[in-house]
CSV table of C-alpha atoms and ligand atoms in Angstrom, one decimal:
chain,number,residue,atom,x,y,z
Q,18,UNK,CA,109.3,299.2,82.2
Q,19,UNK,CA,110.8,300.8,85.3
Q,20,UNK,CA,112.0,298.3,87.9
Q,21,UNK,CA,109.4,297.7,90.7
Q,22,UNK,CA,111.6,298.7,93.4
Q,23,UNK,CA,112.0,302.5,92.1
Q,24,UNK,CA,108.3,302.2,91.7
Q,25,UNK,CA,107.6,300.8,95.2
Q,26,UNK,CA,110.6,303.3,96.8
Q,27,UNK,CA,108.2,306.5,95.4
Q,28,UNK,CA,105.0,305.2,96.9
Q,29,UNK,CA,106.6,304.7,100.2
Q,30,UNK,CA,107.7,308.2,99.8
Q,31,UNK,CA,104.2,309.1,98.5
Q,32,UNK,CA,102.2,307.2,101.5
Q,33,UNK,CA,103.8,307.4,104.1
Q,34,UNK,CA,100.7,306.2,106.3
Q,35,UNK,CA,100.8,303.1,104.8
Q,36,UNK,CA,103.5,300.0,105.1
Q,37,UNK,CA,104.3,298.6,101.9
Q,38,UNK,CA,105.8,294.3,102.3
Q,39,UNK,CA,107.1,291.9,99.9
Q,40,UNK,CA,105.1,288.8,99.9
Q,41,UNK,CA,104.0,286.0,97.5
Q,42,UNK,CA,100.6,287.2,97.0
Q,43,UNK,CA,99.1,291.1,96.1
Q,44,UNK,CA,96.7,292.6,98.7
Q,45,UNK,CA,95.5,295.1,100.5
Q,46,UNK,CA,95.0,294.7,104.4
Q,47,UNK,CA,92.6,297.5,105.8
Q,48,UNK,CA,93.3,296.2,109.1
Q,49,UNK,CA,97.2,296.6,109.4
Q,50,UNK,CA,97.0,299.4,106.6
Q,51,UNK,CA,99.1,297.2,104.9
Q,52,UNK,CA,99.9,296.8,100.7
Q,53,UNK,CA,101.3,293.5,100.0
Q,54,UNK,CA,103.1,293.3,96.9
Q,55,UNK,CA,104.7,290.4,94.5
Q,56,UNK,CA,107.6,291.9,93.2
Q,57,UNK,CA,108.2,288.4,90.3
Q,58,UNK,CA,104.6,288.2,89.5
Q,59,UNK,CA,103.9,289.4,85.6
Q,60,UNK,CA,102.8,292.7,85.6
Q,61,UNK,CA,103.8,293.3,89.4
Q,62,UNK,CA,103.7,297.2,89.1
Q,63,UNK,CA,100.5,297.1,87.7
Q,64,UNK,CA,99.3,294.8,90.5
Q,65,UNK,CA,100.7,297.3,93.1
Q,66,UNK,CA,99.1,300.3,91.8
Q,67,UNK,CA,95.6,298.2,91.9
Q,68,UNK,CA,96.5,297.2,95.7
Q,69,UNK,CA,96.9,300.8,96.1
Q,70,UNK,CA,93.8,301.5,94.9
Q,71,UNK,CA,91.8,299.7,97.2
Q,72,UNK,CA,93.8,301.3,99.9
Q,73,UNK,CA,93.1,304.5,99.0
Q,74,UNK,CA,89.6,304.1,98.5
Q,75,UNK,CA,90.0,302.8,102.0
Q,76,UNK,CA,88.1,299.2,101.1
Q,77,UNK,CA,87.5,297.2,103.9
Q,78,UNK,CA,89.5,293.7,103.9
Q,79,UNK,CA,86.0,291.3,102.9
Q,80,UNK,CA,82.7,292.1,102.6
Q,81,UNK,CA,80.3,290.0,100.6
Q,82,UNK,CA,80.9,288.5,97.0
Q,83,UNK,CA,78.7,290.9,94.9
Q,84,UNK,CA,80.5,293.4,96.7
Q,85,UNK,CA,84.1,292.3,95.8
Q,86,UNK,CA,84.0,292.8,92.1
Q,87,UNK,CA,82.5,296.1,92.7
Q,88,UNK,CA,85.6,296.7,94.8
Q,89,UNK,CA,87.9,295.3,92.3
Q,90,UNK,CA,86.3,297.4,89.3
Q,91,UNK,CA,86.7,300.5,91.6
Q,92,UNK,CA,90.5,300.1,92.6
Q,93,UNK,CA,91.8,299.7,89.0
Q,94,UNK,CA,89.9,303.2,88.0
Q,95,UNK,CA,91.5,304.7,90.8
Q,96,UNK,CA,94.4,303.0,89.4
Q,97,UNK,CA,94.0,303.7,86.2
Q,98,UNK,CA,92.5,307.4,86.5
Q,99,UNK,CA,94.8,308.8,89.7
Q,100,UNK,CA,97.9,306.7,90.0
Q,101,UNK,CA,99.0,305.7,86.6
Q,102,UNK,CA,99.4,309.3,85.3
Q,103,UNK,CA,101.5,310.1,88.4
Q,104,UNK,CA,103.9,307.5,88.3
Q,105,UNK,CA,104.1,307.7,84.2
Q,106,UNK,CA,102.7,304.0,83.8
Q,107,UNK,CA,100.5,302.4,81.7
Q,108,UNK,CA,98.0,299.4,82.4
Q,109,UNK,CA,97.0,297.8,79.4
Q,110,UNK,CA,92.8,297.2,79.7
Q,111,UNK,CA,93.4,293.9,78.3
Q,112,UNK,CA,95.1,292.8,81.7
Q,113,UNK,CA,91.9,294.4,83.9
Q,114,UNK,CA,89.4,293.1,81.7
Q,115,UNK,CA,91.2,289.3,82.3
Q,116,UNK,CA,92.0,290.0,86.4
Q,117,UNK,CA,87.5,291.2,86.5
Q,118,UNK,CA,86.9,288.2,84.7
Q,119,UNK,CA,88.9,285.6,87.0
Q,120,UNK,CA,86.3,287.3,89.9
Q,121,UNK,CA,83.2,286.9,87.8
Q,122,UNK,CA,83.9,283.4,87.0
Q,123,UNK,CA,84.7,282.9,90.8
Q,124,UNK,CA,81.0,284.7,91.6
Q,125,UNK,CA,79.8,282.1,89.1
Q,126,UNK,CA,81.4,279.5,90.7
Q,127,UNK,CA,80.4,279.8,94.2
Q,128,UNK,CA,76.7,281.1,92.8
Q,129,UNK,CA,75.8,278.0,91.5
Q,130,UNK,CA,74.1,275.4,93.2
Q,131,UNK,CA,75.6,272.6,93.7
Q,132,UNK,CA,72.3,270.5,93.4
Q,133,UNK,CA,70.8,271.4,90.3
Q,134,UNK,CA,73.0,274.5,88.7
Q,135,UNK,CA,70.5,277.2,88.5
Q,136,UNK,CA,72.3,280.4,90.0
Q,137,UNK,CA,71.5,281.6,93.7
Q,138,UNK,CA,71.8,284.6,95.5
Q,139,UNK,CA,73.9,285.5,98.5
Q,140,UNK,CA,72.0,285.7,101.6
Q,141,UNK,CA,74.5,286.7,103.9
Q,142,UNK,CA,78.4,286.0,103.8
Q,143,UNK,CA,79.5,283.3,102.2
Q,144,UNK,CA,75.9,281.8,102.5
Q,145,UNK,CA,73.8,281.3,99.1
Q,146,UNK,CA,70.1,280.0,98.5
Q,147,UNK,CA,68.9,278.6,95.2
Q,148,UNK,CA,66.4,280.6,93.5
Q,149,UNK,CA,65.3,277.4,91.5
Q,150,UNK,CA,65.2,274.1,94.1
Q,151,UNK,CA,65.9,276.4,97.2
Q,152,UNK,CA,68.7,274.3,98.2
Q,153,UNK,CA,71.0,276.2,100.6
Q,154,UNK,CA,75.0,276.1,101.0
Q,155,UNK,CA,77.7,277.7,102.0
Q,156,UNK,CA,81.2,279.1,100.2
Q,157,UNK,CA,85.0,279.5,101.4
Q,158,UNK,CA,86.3,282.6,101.9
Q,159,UNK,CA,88.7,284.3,99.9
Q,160,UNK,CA,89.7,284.6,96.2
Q,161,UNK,CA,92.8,283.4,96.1
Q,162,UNK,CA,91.9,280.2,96.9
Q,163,UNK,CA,89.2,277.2,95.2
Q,164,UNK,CA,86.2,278.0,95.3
Q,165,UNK,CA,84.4,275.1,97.7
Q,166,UNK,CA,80.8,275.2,98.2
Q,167,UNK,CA,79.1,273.2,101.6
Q,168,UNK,CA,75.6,271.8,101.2
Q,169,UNK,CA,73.4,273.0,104.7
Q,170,UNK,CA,69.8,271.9,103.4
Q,171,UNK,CA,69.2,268.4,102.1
Q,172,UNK,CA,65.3,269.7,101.3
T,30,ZN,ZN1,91.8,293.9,94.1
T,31,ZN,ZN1,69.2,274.4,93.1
């Protein structure tokens, strides 16, 4: 495994448009055309080439939930497809398949009614309605985060 800083000195090299920071946490910020990376965190160069991902398939910073994983499925192809063969690194699928499946059980979590547990759908941002009791709430933003859900509706 090649050091992350060789790694991260190529991509600044590589995309030059884009800033690449240090930080405790992995994202992408469409908004500053930033790629946050976490140089200690397992896998880190792994991580990185995902955050690059959604940077090159120029993903918007949030949009809603259903959306997300889409966008998360999307940036490790382009990770795994584009980046990996040009940087000679490999992503195990075992680590993509665990990272998609700390998003779906986050959907899960903020999809389920607090009241009686069936599964609702996402009306608008952040905002979910029970398809069984019709019960309405609201979620947090973010996935880094717990997942908090707000009743609105007490019908
Ligand atoms: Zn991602
Ligand atoms: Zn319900």
């Amino acid at each position: 495994m090649q050091p992350i800083s060789s790694l991260v000195a190529k991509l600044r090299r590589d995309f030059a448009q884009l800033t690449f920071v240090e930080a405790d946490v992995s994202r992408w910020s469409a908004k500053t055309q930033t790629v946050y990376f976490a140089p200690h965190s397992p896998h880190a160069e792994w991580v990185l080439l995902h955050e690059l991902g959604h940077a090159c398939l120029q993903h918007a910073d949030y949009r809603r939930d259903v959306e997300l994983l889409a966008m998360e499925r999307d940036a490790w192809e382009y990770a795994t497809k584009t980046l990996t063969p040009k940087y000679n690194i490999t992503i195990e699928p075992d680590f993509i398949e665990d990272h998609l499946d700390t998003y779906r059980d986050w959907l899960h979590a903020k999809s389920t009614c607090p009241r009686c547990t069936l599964t609702g759908v996402e009306t608008s941002k952040q905002a979910y309605r029970c398809l069984g009791c019709q019960h309405v709430w609201n979620t947090n933003k973010g996935t880094q985060t717990r997942v908090r859900r707000y009743s609105r509706s007490s019908a």
